[in-house]
Amino acid sequence: MKAFNSTLAGFGTTVFEVMSRLAMQHKTINLGQGFPDEEGPAPMLQALDDATRQFPNQYPPMMGVPELRQAVAAHDGRFYDLEADWQTEVMVCSGATEALAASILALVEPGDDVVLFEPLYDSYLPMVKRAGGNPRLVRLEPPDWRIPWDELEAAFSDKTKCILFNTPMNPTGKVFSHDELTTLGDLLEKFDCYAICDEVYEHLVFDGRDHIPLITLPGMRERCIRIASAGKTFSMTGWKVGYITAAPALLSIIARAHQFLVFTTPPNLQRAVAYGLDQEQEWYTQLGRDLQAKRDLLEKGLRSIGFDVLPCHSTYFMNVDFRPLGFNEGDVEFCRYLTVEAGVTVVPVSALYASDDIDHLVRFCFCKRDEVLNAAIECLSTHFAERTA
Ligand code: PMP
Ligand code: GLN
């Protein structure tokens, strides 16, 4: 029989699913895939119930229900002074994943170059390649995940259509600074490119840092697609409600892709998220502070065991180098070993690189109850104390 699509056949199942299945199989503490173990605001669950009963459960408008598009525009104005017209500049998607896919399909033509930073979120590369784009990968340098500016500039050319840019960044926990954004913006202008900006962790920022959307910088309003997600803002990762803010011309071409991908997103979920954005601001601004405390707890525990912990200023994730513990195999082997022998599951960071020449880092997820984080630290301490005894 004829072969299936070769790009997709080449990628396999995502690392998050693979590690969660392994965690279930071995009944471990799962600090791999990024999802909180506490629910979001209870009034949003009530709002969801109410919306399910009081409004039609039929196709909502393709661009999203007006309540949510208005709430997104108001949110962007409140937090970033970003004025957006909800009718022409805001669209609801089925999670940031769909927003990213629709944006890539809307911009990328076969043969276009797309610039991406490594390490990178797992859906970026397959979707860029499936759209026919040529990925131009630029590696950020640990431990601070610095941008190598010369390399970045060399990655741009007349063939570059866009950059796919994630701040705050998964898996690095980096929040890009105003200076970095300004220099990046200069490159976009110089090479006449767009930016697909994945900002799903916008409210999960620590240490007094500020998330700055690239779209708010001078000259960037017509070039940037800002993508955010209720999954992260409200700890409801299963809801899969995302939203895009972009200039009318950009949004209308993204809407063409969206209409053929999913057409729309469940209306009751949209209404509950609209309620949350308007009414639960206190909750989602507190979430960053709560997560910062969890980061501190896990970091202290992992350091005391002997891991080399890399800086983390945002998201759900912390990266560690396990070599100081005397483990000399790669990160995939280390993750399997931790699952089977220590009862804790994490993610190999090499899965978030295109090549496998970086294999000494693993990613821990800390959006879990303190007792779960403490139990994981306890399992690891006991295991490594015995191993080195
Ligand atoms: N982008 C990044 C950087 C992510 O970590 C995730 C995972 N939640 C997504 C996009 C996908 O978000 P959603 O669940 O809203 O599709
Ligand atoms: N964003 C989550 C992570 O990085 C996982 C999302 C998913 O499983 N698709 O772990």
Short mmCIF file of C-alpha atoms and ligand atoms in Angstrom, two decimals:
data_model
loop_
_atom_site.label_atom_id
_atom_site.label_comp_id
_atom_site.label_asym_id
_atom_site.label_seq_id
_atom_site.Cartn_x
_atom_site.Cartn_y
_atom_site.Cartn_z
CA MET A 1 0.00 0.00 0.00
CA LYS A 2 1.13 3.58 -0.54
CA ALA A 3 3.00 5.38 2.25
CA PHE A 4 1.21 7.80 4.55
CA ASN A 5 2.35 11.38 4.98
CA SER A 6 6.08 11.15 5.53
CA THR A 7 6.42 14.24 7.76
CA LEU A 8 3.92 13.00 10.30
CA ALA A 9 5.13 9.41 10.05
CA GLY A 10 8.59 10.68 11.00
CA PHE A 11 7.55 12.20 14.33
CA GLY A 12 5.90 9.47 16.42
CA THR A 13 3.84 10.10 19.58
CA THR A 14 4.63 13.25 21.61
CA VAL A 15 6.95 12.91 24.56
CA PHE A 16 4.28 14.22 26.97
CA GLU A 17 1.90 11.40 26.11
CA VAL A 18 4.68 8.81 26.12
CA MET A 19 5.88 9.84 29.59
CA SER A 20 2.36 10.08 31.05
CA ARG A 21 1.59 6.56 29.81
CA LEU A 22 4.82 5.33 31.37
CA ALA A 23 3.94 7.07 34.64
CA MET A 24 0.54 5.37 34.70
CA GLN A 25 2.03 2.01 33.88
CA HIS A 26 4.54 2.25 36.75
CA LYS A 27 2.19 4.19 39.07
CA THR A 28 4.76 6.91 39.66
CA ILE A 29 4.55 10.56 40.69
CA ASN A 30 4.12 12.27 37.32
CA LEU A 31 6.18 15.47 37.09
CA GLY A 32 6.48 15.06 33.31
CA GLN A 33 3.58 16.40 31.23
CA GLY A 34 2.62 19.93 32.28
CA PHE A 35 -0.76 19.95 33.97
CA PRO A 36 -1.79 21.20 37.41
CA ASP A 37 -3.27 18.77 39.95
CA GLU A 38 -5.63 21.38 41.38
CA GLU A 39 -8.66 22.70 39.53
CA GLY A 40 -9.11 26.30 38.45
CA PRO A 41 -11.63 28.73 40.00
CA ALA A 42 -14.85 27.04 41.22
CA PRO A 43 -17.10 29.87 39.93
CA MET A 44 -15.91 29.05 36.42
CA LEU A 45 -17.20 25.50 36.82
CA GLN A 46 -20.55 27.00 37.84
CA ALA A 47 -20.37 29.38 34.85
CA LEU A 48 -19.76 26.35 32.62
CA ASP A 49 -22.80 24.54 34.06
CA ASP A 50 -24.95 27.65 33.63
CA ALA A 51 -23.77 28.21 30.06
CA THR A 52 -24.45 24.58 29.16
CA ARG A 53 -28.04 24.85 30.39
CA GLN A 54 -28.93 28.43 29.49
CA PHE A 55 -27.45 28.76 26.01
CA PRO A 56 -27.77 26.62 22.86
CA ASN A 57 -25.24 23.82 22.59
CA GLN A 58 -25.08 24.34 18.84
CA TYR A 59 -22.34 25.78 16.63
CA PRO A 60 -21.34 29.18 17.97
CA PRO A 61 -20.00 31.84 15.56
CA MET A 62 -16.85 30.71 13.80
CA MET A 63 -14.68 33.44 15.34
CA GLY A 64 -15.94 32.77 18.87
CA VAL A 65 -18.79 34.01 21.06
CA PRO A 66 -18.84 37.82 21.39
CA GLU A 67 -18.57 37.61 25.22
CA LEU A 68 -15.20 35.89 25.04
CA ARG A 69 -13.81 37.99 22.21
CA GLN A 70 -14.78 41.12 24.16
CA ALA A 71 -13.23 39.70 27.35
CA VAL A 72 -9.96 38.95 25.52
CA ALA A 73 -9.82 42.47 24.07
CA ALA A 74 -10.51 43.94 27.52
CA HIS A 75 -7.85 41.71 29.11
CA ASP A 76 -5.23 42.76 26.56
CA GLY A 77 -6.09 46.42 27.20
CA ARG A 78 -5.92 46.04 31.00
CA PHE A 79 -2.64 44.14 31.13
CA TYR A 80 -0.67 45.47 28.17
CA ASP A 81 -2.34 48.68 27.00
CA LEU A 82 -2.95 46.77 23.80
CA GLU A 83 -6.02 48.19 22.12
CA ALA A 84 -7.77 45.53 20.04
CA ASP A 85 -11.09 45.65 18.24
CA TRP A 86 -12.85 42.46 19.33
CA GLN A 87 -14.69 42.10 16.05
CA THR A 88 -11.74 42.31 13.67
CA GLU A 89 -8.73 41.53 15.87
CA VAL A 90 -9.72 38.72 18.26
CA MET A 91 -10.55 35.09 17.49
CA VAL A 92 -11.16 32.08 19.74
CA CYS A 93 -9.43 28.78 18.92
CA SER A 94 -9.50 25.23 20.26
CA GLY A 95 -6.47 25.71 22.47
CA ALA A 96 -3.22 27.46 21.69
CA THR A 97 -2.25 24.33 19.77
CA GLU A 98 -4.91 25.01 17.17
CA ALA A 99 -4.12 28.74 17.18
CA LEU A 100 -0.50 27.90 16.40
CA ALA A 101 -1.45 25.43 13.67
CA ALA A 102 -3.89 27.89 12.07
CA SER A 103 -1.29 30.68 12.20
CA ILE A 104 1.40 28.50 10.62
CA LEU A 105 -0.97 27.32 7.89
CA ALA A 106 -2.06 30.91 7.27
CA LEU A 107 1.47 32.27 6.81
CA VAL A 108 3.78 29.54 5.59
CA GLU A 109 4.07 28.69 1.92
CA PRO A 110 6.10 25.65 0.78
CA GLY A 111 9.73 26.80 0.59
CA ASP A 112 9.43 29.61 3.15
CA ASP A 113 11.98 29.74 5.97
CA VAL A 114 10.68 29.82 9.53
CA VAL A 115 13.01 30.79 12.38
CA LEU A 116 12.60 28.92 15.69
CA PHE A 117 14.51 28.87 18.96
CA GLU A 118 15.65 25.56 20.41
CA PRO A 119 14.64 23.96 22.73
CA LEU A 120 11.12 24.22 21.43
CA TYR A 121 7.58 23.16 22.21
CA ASP A 122 6.77 19.86 20.57
CA SER A 123 4.08 20.93 18.09
CA TYR A 124 6.12 23.67 16.37
CA LEU A 125 8.45 21.69 14.17
CA PRO A 126 5.97 19.13 12.83
CA MET A 127 3.47 21.83 11.91
CA VAL A 128 6.06 24.06 10.23
CA LYS A 129 7.33 21.11 8.22
CA ARG A 130 3.82 19.88 7.39
CA ALA A 131 3.08 23.35 5.99
CA GLY A 132 6.13 22.97 3.74
CA GLY A 133 8.31 25.45 5.67
CA ASN A 134 12.06 25.10 6.15
CA PRO A 135 12.86 25.36 9.87
CA ARG A 136 15.89 27.55 10.68
CA LEU A 137 16.77 26.53 14.21
CA VAL A 138 18.74 28.76 16.56
CA ARG A 139 19.87 27.33 19.89
CA LEU A 140 19.53 29.31 23.06
CA GLU A 141 22.48 28.84 25.36
CA PRO A 142 21.96 27.40 28.84
CA PRO A 143 22.05 28.11 31.71
CA ASP A 144 20.50 31.53 30.96
CA TRP A 145 19.20 30.59 27.51
CA ARG A 146 20.92 33.56 25.94
CA ILE A 147 20.13 34.46 22.31
CA PRO A 148 23.21 34.08 20.09
CA TRP A 149 22.50 37.27 18.14
CA ASP A 150 24.94 36.71 15.27
CA GLU A 151 23.55 33.26 14.66
CA LEU A 152 20.03 34.57 14.87
CA GLU A 153 20.68 37.28 12.32
CA ALA A 154 22.36 34.73 10.04
CA ALA A 155 19.21 32.58 10.21
CA PHE A 156 17.13 35.37 8.67
CA SER A 157 17.10 36.04 4.93
CA ASP A 158 14.76 37.20 2.19
CA LYS A 159 13.20 33.75 2.34
CA THR A 160 12.15 34.10 5.99
CA LYS A 161 8.39 34.37 6.41
CA CYS A 162 8.17 34.39 10.20
CA ILE A 163 9.60 33.49 13.56
CA LEU A 164 7.80 31.27 16.01
CA PHE A 165 8.48 32.89 19.34
CA ASN A 166 7.55 31.60 22.80
CA THR A 167 7.79 33.89 25.82
CA PRO A 168 7.50 33.01 28.70
CA MET A 169 9.20 29.96 27.31
CA ASN A 170 8.57 26.24 27.70
CA PRO A 171 10.74 24.32 28.61
CA THR A 172 13.38 26.91 29.63
CA GLY A 173 11.33 29.07 32.01
CA LYS A 174 12.89 32.13 30.36
CA VAL A 175 11.07 35.47 30.17
CA PHE A 176 12.52 37.52 27.32
CA SER A 177 13.50 41.06 28.29
CA HIS A 178 12.47 44.35 26.71
CA ASP A 179 15.95 44.72 25.20
CA GLU A 180 15.81 41.26 23.67
CA LEU A 181 12.36 41.93 22.24
CA THR A 182 13.51 45.25 20.78
CA THR A 183 16.46 43.67 18.98
CA LEU A 184 14.26 40.83 17.75
CA GLY A 185 11.70 43.37 16.50
CA ASP A 186 14.47 45.17 14.57
CA LEU A 187 15.28 41.91 12.79
CA LEU A 188 11.63 41.34 11.91
CA GLU A 189 11.46 44.80 10.36
CA LYS A 190 14.80 44.46 8.59
CA PHE A 191 13.76 41.18 6.94
CA ASP A 192 10.06 42.02 6.64
CA CYS A 193 8.85 39.04 8.70
CA TYR A 194 5.95 38.11 10.94
CA ALA A 195 6.06 36.66 14.46
CA ILE A 196 3.76 33.95 15.77
CA CYS A 197 3.97 34.68 19.50
CA ASP A 198 3.07 31.86 21.84
CA GLU A 199 2.32 33.55 25.18
CA VAL A 200 0.34 30.84 26.96
CA TYR A 201 2.36 31.31 30.17
CA GLU A 202 1.78 35.09 30.23
CA HIS A 203 0.48 35.10 33.82
CA LEU A 204 2.88 32.51 35.23
CA VAL A 205 5.90 34.77 35.74
CA PHE A 206 8.07 34.98 38.86
CA ASP A 207 10.62 37.12 40.70
CA GLY A 208 8.94 40.41 39.81
CA ARG A 209 9.64 39.95 36.11
CA ASP A 210 7.20 41.26 33.52
CA HIS A 211 5.88 39.46 30.51
CA ILE A 212 5.94 41.83 27.55
CA PRO A 213 4.03 40.85 24.41
CA LEU A 214 6.16 41.53 21.33
CA ILE A 215 3.06 42.95 19.61
CA THR A 216 3.17 45.95 21.99
CA LEU A 217 6.58 47.15 20.77
CA PRO A 218 6.84 49.94 18.17
CA GLY A 219 6.37 48.68 14.62
CA MET A 220 5.15 45.25 15.74
CA ARG A 221 1.37 45.72 15.76
CA GLU A 222 0.89 44.58 12.15
CA ARG A 223 3.54 41.86 12.28
CA CYS A 224 2.68 39.86 15.41
CA ILE A 225 0.10 37.21 16.19
CA ARG A 226 -0.42 37.02 19.94
CA ILE A 227 -1.63 33.61 21.18
CA ALA A 228 -2.78 32.86 24.74
CA SER A 229 -4.67 30.01 26.43
CA ALA A 230 -7.26 29.57 29.16
CA GLY A 231 -5.64 26.20 29.87
CA LYS A 232 -2.67 27.87 31.54
CA THR A 233 -4.33 31.04 32.84
CA PHE A 234 -7.00 29.10 34.75
CA SER A 235 -5.31 25.72 35.38
CA MET A 236 -7.89 24.06 33.11
CA THR A 237 -5.56 22.44 30.58
CA GLY A 238 -8.26 20.05 29.37
CA TRP A 239 -10.59 22.83 28.29
CA LYS A 240 -8.58 23.66 25.18
CA VAL A 241 -9.74 27.23 24.75
CA GLY A 242 -7.16 29.54 23.21
CA TYR A 243 -7.38 33.02 21.73
CA ILE A 244 -5.55 35.12 19.19
CA THR A 245 -5.06 38.86 19.02
CA ALA A 246 -3.74 40.15 15.68
CA ALA A 247 -4.24 42.96 13.18
CA PRO A 248 -7.32 42.51 10.93
CA ALA A 249 -5.45 41.41 7.79
CA LEU A 250 -3.51 38.76 9.69
CA LEU A 251 -6.50 37.57 11.66
CA SER A 252 -8.68 37.18 8.60
CA ILE A 253 -6.22 34.81 6.88
CA ILE A 254 -5.79 32.83 10.14
CA ALA A 255 -9.58 32.56 10.31
CA ARG A 256 -9.55 30.88 6.88
CA ALA A 257 -7.31 28.15 8.30
CA HIS A 258 -9.35 27.92 11.51
CA GLN A 259 -12.60 27.43 9.59
CA PHE A 260 -11.23 24.32 7.91
CA LEU A 261 -9.43 22.92 10.95
CA VAL A 262 -12.08 22.98 13.67
CA PHE A 263 -14.45 25.76 12.54
CA THR A 264 -15.27 26.58 16.15
CA THR A 265 -14.81 25.80 19.87
CA PRO A 266 -17.47 24.54 22.36
CA PRO A 267 -19.70 27.52 23.27
CA ASN A 268 -20.18 26.67 26.95
CA LEU A 269 -16.40 26.53 27.51
CA GLN A 270 -16.01 29.86 25.73
CA ARG A 271 -18.62 31.51 27.96
CA ALA A 272 -17.05 30.11 31.13
CA VAL A 273 -13.64 31.45 30.03
CA ALA A 274 -15.20 34.85 29.28
CA TYR A 275 -16.55 34.86 32.84
CA GLY A 276 -13.09 33.90 34.16
CA LEU A 277 -11.16 36.57 32.27
CA ASP A 278 -13.59 39.25 33.45
CA GLN A 279 -14.22 38.08 37.04
CA GLU A 280 -11.28 35.95 38.18
CA GLN A 281 -8.35 38.29 37.62
CA GLU A 282 -7.38 38.06 41.28
CA TRP A 283 -7.18 34.26 40.95
CA TYR A 284 -4.95 34.20 37.89
CA THR A 285 -2.62 36.90 39.07
CA GLN A 286 -2.21 35.01 42.38
CA LEU A 287 -1.41 31.82 40.45
CA GLY A 288 2.03 33.16 39.47
CA ARG A 289 2.88 33.80 43.13
CA ASP A 290 1.71 30.32 44.14
CA LEU A 291 3.78 28.72 41.41
CA GLN A 292 6.84 30.72 42.40
CA ALA A 293 6.62 29.17 45.89
CA LYS A 294 6.33 25.71 44.32
CA ARG A 295 9.34 26.40 42.15
CA ASP A 296 11.29 27.34 45.29
CA LEU A 297 10.18 24.19 47.09
CA LEU A 298 11.18 21.87 44.26
CA GLU A 299 14.41 23.72 43.51
CA LYS A 300 15.57 23.44 47.13
CA GLY A 301 14.74 19.74 47.22
CA LEU A 302 16.47 18.95 43.93
CA ARG A 303 19.57 20.93 44.88
CA SER A 304 19.82 19.10 48.19
CA ILE A 305 19.82 15.79 46.29
CA GLY A 306 22.68 17.01 44.11
CA PHE A 307 21.01 18.03 40.83
CA ASP A 308 22.35 21.11 39.09
CA VAL A 309 19.21 23.25 38.77
CA LEU A 310 19.05 25.80 35.93
CA PRO A 311 17.45 29.22 36.47
CA CYS A 312 13.67 29.30 36.03
CA HIS A 313 11.63 32.52 35.99
CA SER A 314 8.26 31.38 34.64
CA THR A 315 6.00 28.53 33.42
CA TYR A 316 5.40 25.19 35.14
CA PHE A 317 8.86 23.84 34.43
CA MET A 318 12.38 23.54 35.83
CA ASN A 319 15.36 22.02 34.04
CA VAL A 320 18.11 20.14 35.79
CA ASP A 321 21.42 18.62 34.80
CA PHE A 322 21.64 15.13 36.31
CA ARG A 323 25.33 14.49 35.59
CA PRO A 324 26.49 15.60 39.08
CA LEU A 325 24.63 12.53 40.39
CA GLY A 326 27.04 10.30 38.52
CA PHE A 327 24.55 9.13 35.88
CA ASN A 328 26.46 8.83 32.62
CA GLU A 329 23.81 7.77 30.15
CA GLY A 330 21.49 10.07 28.20
CA ASP A 331 18.37 11.91 29.32
CA VAL A 332 15.94 9.38 27.85
CA GLU A 333 17.65 6.60 29.79
CA PHE A 334 17.66 8.78 32.91
CA CYS A 335 13.91 9.40 32.63
CA ARG A 336 13.20 5.70 32.21
CA TYR A 337 15.52 4.96 35.14
CA LEU A 338 13.83 7.53 37.42
CA THR A 339 10.40 6.14 36.54
CA VAL A 340 11.24 2.50 37.12
CA GLU A 341 13.70 2.81 40.00
CA ALA A 342 12.76 5.99 41.88
CA GLY A 343 9.01 6.25 41.18
CA VAL A 344 9.14 9.76 39.66
CA THR A 345 8.49 10.59 36.00
CA VAL A 346 9.99 13.61 34.20
CA VAL A 347 10.60 14.65 30.58
CA PRO A 348 13.88 14.34 28.62
CA VAL A 349 14.74 17.79 27.26
CA SER A 350 16.36 16.24 24.15
CA ALA A 351 12.79 15.53 22.98
CA LEU A 352 12.42 19.30 22.60
CA TYR A 353 15.45 19.60 20.31
CA ALA A 354 15.52 18.61 16.64
CA SER A 355 18.75 16.67 17.09
CA ASP A 356 19.77 14.47 20.00
CA ASP A 357 23.21 15.89 20.79
CA ILE A 358 21.98 17.56 24.00
CA ASP A 359 21.05 14.82 26.38
CA HIS A 360 21.99 15.78 29.93
CA LEU A 361 18.91 17.80 30.96
CA VAL A 362 15.51 16.71 32.24
CA ARG A 363 12.42 18.84 32.86
CA PHE A 364 10.49 18.72 36.14
CA CYS A 365 6.94 20.07 36.30
CA PHE A 366 6.12 21.85 39.59
CA CYS A 367 2.44 22.86 39.20
CA LYS A 368 1.47 20.22 41.77
CA ARG A 369 0.23 20.21 45.36
CA ASP A 370 3.05 20.74 47.88
CA GLU A 371 2.54 17.25 49.31
CA VAL A 372 3.06 15.76 45.85
CA LEU A 373 6.25 17.77 45.32
CA ASN A 374 7.46 16.77 48.79
CA ALA A 375 6.67 13.11 48.10
CA ALA A 376 8.66 13.29 44.84
CA ILE A 377 11.62 14.89 46.63
CA GLU A 378 11.41 12.19 49.30
CA CYS A 379 11.42 9.38 46.69
CA LEU A 380 14.40 10.90 44.90
CA SER A 381 16.36 11.61 48.13
CA THR A 382 15.88 8.06 49.37
CA HIS A 383 16.79 6.58 46.02
CA PHE A 384 19.95 8.60 45.47
CA ALA A 385 21.08 8.23 49.11
CA GLU A 386 20.89 4.44 48.65
CA ARG A 387 22.53 4.56 45.23
CA THR A 388 25.54 6.48 46.46
CA ALA A 389 25.77 4.59 49.80
N1 PMP B 1 2.41 26.37 23.74
C1 PMP B 1 3.18 26.01 24.77
C2 PMP B 1 4.52 26.64 24.92
C3 PMP B 1 2.75 25.06 25.67
O1 PMP B 1 3.51 24.69 26.69
C4 PMP B 1 1.47 24.48 25.47
C5 PMP B 1 1.05 23.37 26.39
N2 PMP B 1 0.10 23.65 27.14
C6 PMP B 1 0.69 24.91 24.40
C7 PMP B 1 1.19 25.84 23.54
C8 PMP B 1 -0.66 24.33 24.12
O2 PMP B 1 -1.69 24.99 24.76
P1 PMP B 1 -3.21 24.49 24.66
O3 PMP B 1 -3.37 23.39 25.66
O4 PMP B 1 -4.03 25.69 24.94
O5 PMP B 1 -3.41 23.98 23.27
N1 GLN B 2 2.32 21.88 27.48
C1 GLN B 2 2.45 20.66 28.18
C2 GLN B 2 3.91 20.37 28.47
O1 GLN B 2 4.79 21.01 27.96
C3 GLN B 2 1.85 19.45 27.55
C4 GLN B 2 0.83 19.61 26.50
C5 GLN B 2 0.52 18.32 25.86
O2 GLN B 2 0.61 17.27 26.47
N2 GLN B 2 0.20 18.36 24.62
O3 GLN B 2 4.14 19.47 29.21
#
